[in-house]
Each structure stands twice: as C-alpha cells, then as structure tokens.
CSV table of C-alpha atoms in Angstrom, one decimal:
chain,number,residue,atom,x,y,z
A,1,UNK,CA,237.0,22.6,237.4
A,2,UNK,CA,239.8,21.7,239.9
A,3,UNK,CA,243.5,20.6,239.2
A,4,UNK,CA,245.4,19.3,242.3
A,5,UNK,CA,249.2,18.6,241.8
A,6,UNK,CA,251.1,16.2,244.2
A,7,UNK,CA,254.6,14.8,244.3
A,8,UNK,CA,256.5,17.7,245.7
A,9,UNK,CA,259.8,17.1,247.1
A,10,UNK,CA,263.5,17.9,247.7
A,11,UNK,CA,265.7,15.6,245.4
A,12,UNK,CA,269.4,15.3,244.8
A,13,UNK,CA,270.7,16.0,241.2
A,14,UNK,CA,270.6,13.1,239.1
A,15,UNK,CA,267.7,11.4,240.8
A,16,UNK,CA,264.0,11.0,239.7
A,17,UNK,CA,260.5,12.1,240.7
A,18,UNK,CA,257.0,11.8,239.6
A,19,UNK,CA,254.5,14.5,239.8
A,20,UNK,CA,250.7,13.8,239.6
A,21,UNK,CA,247.8,16.0,238.8
A,22,UNK,CA,244.2,15.0,239.9
A,23,UNK,CA,241.6,16.6,237.5
A,24,UNK,CA,237.9,17.0,238.2
A,25,UNK,CA,235.0,19.2,237.3
A,26,UNK,CA,235.3,18.6,233.6
A,27,UNK,CA,235.5,15.8,231.0
A,28,UNK,CA,239.1,15.2,231.4
A,29,UNK,CA,239.7,13.1,228.1
A,30,UNK,CA,238.2,16.1,225.8
A,31,UNK,CA,241.2,18.1,226.5
A,32,UNK,CA,244.9,18.4,226.1
A,33,UNK,CA,246.8,18.9,229.4
A,34,UNK,CA,250.2,20.5,230.2
A,35,UNK,CA,252.9,20.9,232.7
A,36,UNK,CA,254.3,24.6,233.0
A,37,UNK,CA,257.0,25.6,235.7
A,38,UNK,CA,258.0,28.9,237.4
A,39,UNK,CA,261.0,29.6,239.3
A,40,UNK,CA,259.8,31.5,242.3
A,41,UNK,CA,260.1,35.4,241.6
A,42,UNK,CA,260.9,34.6,237.7
A,43,UNK,CA,259.1,33.8,234.7
A,44,UNK,CA,257.2,30.8,233.2
A,45,UNK,CA,258.3,28.0,231.2
A,46,UNK,CA,256.1,25.5,229.3
A,47,UNK,CA,257.6,22.0,230.1
A,48,UNK,CA,255.5,19.4,228.1
A,49,UNK,CA,251.8,18.9,226.6
A,50,UNK,CA,249.9,15.8,225.9
A,51,UNK,CA,246.8,15.6,223.6
A,52,UNK,CA,243.5,14.3,224.8
A,53,UNK,CA,244.3,10.8,223.7
A,54,UNK,CA,247.9,10.7,224.5
A,55,UNK,CA,248.9,10.4,221.0
A,56,UNK,CA,250.3,13.9,220.5
A,57,UNK,CA,253.2,14.8,222.9
A,58,UNK,CA,255.6,17.7,222.8
A,59,UNK,CA,258.4,18.8,225.3
A,60,UNK,CA,260.5,21.8,225.8
A,61,UNK,CA,264.0,21.2,224.7
A,62,UNK,CA,265.5,21.8,228.1
A,63,UNK,CA,263.6,18.6,229.4
A,64,UNK,CA,263.4,16.4,226.3
A,65,UNK,CA,264.8,13.0,226.9
A,66,UNK,CA,264.5,13.5,230.6
A,67,UNK,CA,261.0,14.0,231.4
A,68,UNK,CA,258.1,12.1,230.2
A,69,UNK,CA,254.5,13.3,230.3
A,70,UNK,CA,251.6,10.8,230.4
A,71,UNK,CA,247.9,10.7,231.3
A,72,UNK,CA,245.3,8.1,232.5
A,73,UNK,CA,241.9,9.0,231.0
A,74,UNK,CA,240.1,6.4,233.2
A,75,UNK,CA,241.5,7.8,236.5
A,76,UNK,CA,241.7,11.5,235.3
A,77,UNK,CA,245.2,11.8,236.1
A,78,UNK,CA,248.0,13.6,234.3
A,79,UNK,CA,251.7,12.7,235.3
A,80,UNK,CA,255.3,13.9,234.8
A,81,UNK,CA,258.0,11.6,235.4
A,82,UNK,CA,261.2,13.5,235.7
A,83,UNK,CA,264.6,11.8,235.4
A,84,UNK,CA,268.2,12.9,235.6
A,85,UNK,CA,267.1,15.9,237.6
A,86,UNK,CA,269.2,19.1,237.6
A,87,UNK,CA,269.4,22.1,239.8
A,88,UNK,CA,268.0,24.2,237.1
A,89,UNK,CA,264.8,22.0,237.2
A,90,UNK,CA,264.0,23.7,240.7
A,91,UNK,CA,260.8,25.4,240.2
A,92,UNK,CA,257.0,25.3,241.1
A,93,UNK,CA,255.3,23.0,238.6
A,94,UNK,CA,251.7,23.7,237.4
A,95,UNK,CA,249.2,21.3,236.0
A,96,UNK,CA,247.3,23.2,233.2
A,97,UNK,CA,244.3,22.5,231.4
A,98,UNK,CA,244.3,23.1,227.6
A,99,UNK,CA,241.2,24.8,225.8
A,100,UNK,CA,240.8,22.1,223.2
A,101,UNK,CA,242.0,18.4,222.7
A,102,UNK,CA,245.2,19.3,220.7
A,103,UNK,CA,248.4,20.4,222.3
A,104,UNK,CA,249.1,23.4,220.2
A,105,UNK,CA,246.8,25.7,221.9
A,106,UNK,CA,246.3,28.1,224.9
A,107,UNK,CA,245.6,27.1,228.6
A,108,UNK,CA,242.3,27.9,230.4
A,109,UNK,CA,242.9,26.7,233.9
A,110,UNK,CA,245.8,26.2,236.2
A,111,UNK,CA,246.3,24.2,239.5
A,112,UNK,CA,248.0,25.8,242.3
A,113,UNK,CA,251.4,24.1,241.7
A,114,UNK,CA,253.8,21.7,243.5
A,115,UNK,CA,257.3,22.7,244.4
A,116,UNK,CA,260.3,20.6,243.2
A,117,UNK,CA,263.7,21.5,244.7
A,118,UNK,CA,266.7,19.9,243.2
A,119,UNK,CA,269.7,20.2,245.5
A,120,UNK,CA,272.6,18.3,247.0
B,1,UNK,CA,261.6,29.4,219.3
B,2,UNK,CA,259.4,32.6,219.4
B,3,UNK,CA,260.6,34.9,221.9
B,4,UNK,CA,258.1,37.1,223.5
B,5,UNK,CA,259.4,40.5,224.9
B,6,UNK,CA,257.2,42.2,227.4
B,7,UNK,CA,257.4,45.8,228.4
B,8,UNK,CA,257.5,47.3,230.8
B,9,UNK,CA,258.7,44.9,233.5
B,10,UNK,CA,257.2,47.0,236.3
B,11,UNK,CA,254.6,49.9,236.4
B,12,UNK,CA,252.9,51.8,239.0
B,13,UNK,CA,249.4,53.2,238.5
B,14,UNK,CA,246.8,55.0,240.3
B,15,UNK,CA,243.2,53.9,240.4
B,16,UNK,CA,241.3,55.1,237.5
B,17,UNK,CA,244.3,55.2,235.2
B,18,UNK,CA,244.6,53.5,231.9
B,19,UNK,CA,247.4,50.9,231.8
B,20,UNK,CA,248.9,49.4,228.7
B,21,UNK,CA,251.3,46.4,228.5
B,22,UNK,CA,253.1,45.6,225.4
B,23,UNK,CA,254.2,41.9,224.2
B,24,UNK,CA,256.4,41.7,221.0
B,25,UNK,CA,256.8,38.5,219.3
B,26,UNK,CA,260.0,37.6,217.4
B,27,UNK,CA,258.1,36.1,214.5
B,28,UNK,CA,254.5,36.3,213.2
B,29,UNK,CA,252.1,34.4,215.5
B,30,UNK,CA,248.9,35.6,213.7
B,31,UNK,CA,246.4,36.2,216.5
B,32,UNK,CA,247.6,33.2,218.7
B,33,UNK,CA,248.2,35.4,221.6
B,34,UNK,CA,246.8,35.3,225.1
B,35,UNK,CA,246.9,37.2,228.4
B,36,UNK,CA,247.1,36.0,231.9
B,37,UNK,CA,246.8,37.6,235.4
B,38,UNK,CA,248.6,36.1,238.4
B,39,UNK,CA,248.3,37.5,241.9
B,40,UNK,CA,250.8,36.4,244.7
B,41,UNK,CA,250.4,32.9,245.9
B,42,UNK,CA,247.6,32.3,243.4
B,43,UNK,CA,247.7,30.3,240.0
B,44,UNK,CA,247.3,32.4,236.6
B,45,UNK,CA,243.9,33.3,235.7
B,46,UNK,CA,243.1,33.5,231.8
B,47,UNK,CA,241.9,37.0,230.7
B,48,UNK,CA,242.4,37.4,227.0
B,49,UNK,CA,242.4,34.8,224.2
B,50,UNK,CA,243.2,35.2,220.5
B,51,UNK,CA,244.6,38.5,221.0
B,52,UNK,CA,241.4,40.4,221.4
B,53,UNK,CA,238.7,38.3,222.9
B,54,UNK,CA,237.9,38.8,226.5
B,55,UNK,CA,237.5,35.6,228.4
B,56,UNK,CA,234.0,35.0,230.0
B,57,UNK,CA,233.7,36.4,233.3
B,58,UNK,CA,236.7,38.8,233.1
B,59,UNK,CA,235.8,42.6,233.7
B,60,UNK,CA,235.3,44.6,230.5
B,61,UNK,CA,237.9,47.2,231.5
B,62,UNK,CA,240.4,44.5,230.2
B,63,UNK,CA,241.1,44.5,226.5
B,64,UNK,CA,243.5,43.2,224.1
B,65,UNK,CA,244.6,44.3,220.6
B,66,UNK,CA,247.3,43.4,218.1
B,67,UNK,CA,248.1,40.8,215.3
B,68,UNK,CA,251.3,39.3,214.0
B,69,UNK,CA,254.1,40.5,216.3
B,70,UNK,CA,252.8,43.3,218.3
B,71,UNK,CA,250.3,43.0,221.0
B,72,UNK,CA,248.9,45.1,223.7
B,73,UNK,CA,247.0,44.5,227.0
B,74,UNK,CA,245.0,47.5,228.1
B,75,UNK,CA,243.3,48.0,231.4
B,76,UNK,CA,241.0,50.8,231.7
B,77,UNK,CA,239.9,52.7,234.8
B,78,UNK,CA,242.4,50.3,236.7
B,79,UNK,CA,241.2,49.4,240.1
B,80,UNK,CA,243.2,48.3,243.2
B,81,UNK,CA,242.2,44.6,242.7
B,82,UNK,CA,244.1,44.7,239.3
B,83,UNK,CA,247.3,44.7,241.2
B,84,UNK,CA,249.0,41.5,239.8
B,85,UNK,CA,251.7,40.0,237.4
B,86,UNK,CA,250.5,40.0,233.8
B,87,UNK,CA,252.1,37.8,231.1
B,88,UNK,CA,251.5,36.9,227.5
B,89,UNK,CA,251.6,33.3,226.0
B,90,UNK,CA,251.8,32.6,222.4
B,91,UNK,CA,250.2,29.2,221.0
B,92,UNK,CA,251.2,29.6,217.4
B,93,UNK,CA,254.1,27.2,217.3
B,94,UNK,CA,256.3,24.8,219.6
B,95,UNK,CA,257.6,25.5,222.2
B,96,UNK,CA,254.8,27.4,223.7
B,97,UNK,CA,256.5,30.5,225.0
B,98,UNK,CA,255.6,33.1,227.6
B,99,UNK,CA,256.5,36.9,227.9
B,100,UNK,CA,258.6,37.9,231.0
B,101,UNK,CA,255.8,39.4,232.7
B,102,UNK,CA,254.8,42.8,234.1
B,103,UNK,CA,254.3,43.6,237.4
B,104,UNK,CA,251.5,46.3,238.1
B,105,UNK,CA,251.4,48.0,241.4
B,106,UNK,CA,248.4,50.2,242.4
B,107,UNK,CA,249.4,53.3,244.4
C-alpha cells in the first residue's frame, strides 16, 4: 500500500491550492479516504473524509465551505481543493486510507504528507 | 465534538518498564477507539483498533483496554525502538477526533 501526496506549496492568505494523493497497492474504490493535518510539533486534526463512491462526504467545521474533497476511482487519486486559505491552515497534510468503505471509521494507512504554508 | 484528553503528555521510561497512556473521551464512544504510533519524520502506524484489538504485525507487548470513555494503551517490557509519539483516535461520531498525544522517551 502506498499513498503519495503532492501539491505542497507556499501560498498567500485568501488564495487556493489543490492537493493530490496517488494511491497504489490496494483496491482504491473499496475504501473511504481522508485528509488529516498536523501542525509541526503539534497535534492532529481530521480535515475531511469521502466514502468509497464519493457519495458520503464529511468535513471538519474549521474547513467546511472552504475545502472540497473528491476522488477519481478510475485514476486512483484523492484530492483536496483548498480555497480561501488562512494562516491557521498551515500544516502537514496527510492522505489517509480508511479501513472500510464508509467514512465513519478508523484509518489504517497514512502517506508521508505534504506541507502547506499559508503566509503573506 | 468528542474531546479526547490524553495523559501524560510526556513520559520517560527505561527499557523493560511497563508504560501506560490514558485517553479519556468527553462522551461515550463505545469501543470505537484506536491507537497510533508516530516516530519523528515518519507517518503514523496503526497499532490498536476497537480499543483492545492488536493490529496484525504489531508486537504483542502492545495492548489496549477500556470501553465507553476511559481507554488505556499499555506497552509491556518497553524497548528502545518504542520511543515515539502515541495518540488516540475516536471514530464513534463526527468529527473524528484525536487525543493530544503522548511523547514516550526511552532513557
């Protein structure tokens, strides 16, 4: 199982950024997928989750209305479109595999993460 | 939102010690509690699922207990390679939430 994030960058507040995650080594469309972020040296925050078919989507209140999670099961990719970025969105963003098809469950595999820095 | 309060935030142990880490939930989460290990510069590794079940491939010196609101991760006969950051995750309700983490240092 491999999850490889891309899309890292330094962006100004108010701008947008899209993260991608390439998944391999498992049947991608059998599992929910998530984005989790971690401020370096601090704790973890679940950001968003999407069910195996994309019909079930949930967000943390801190990103609701600004971030959009999506997936392309034909290409084995997970995405996170981040709009109206704020300085407090600065973090290492992990692509994370769910244990099952539904969103409300634990995670069993994490990517190495991609850094997003929001600063003027 | 279910708040997970983890303690202690830091602990130092000697090889061979038994270490216990607590995770208390602000509401009942049944057995929907999980534990992860994270070493510096590495992604987290899944070690305990459903509060008490050892994830395949994880050494049996790791164990979990608890139900409802009080959970414990125990590391028996701790080894130097167990030096890491440990955190809990509840998946009983949205938003999924994490404990604040415990850094375990091995002397």
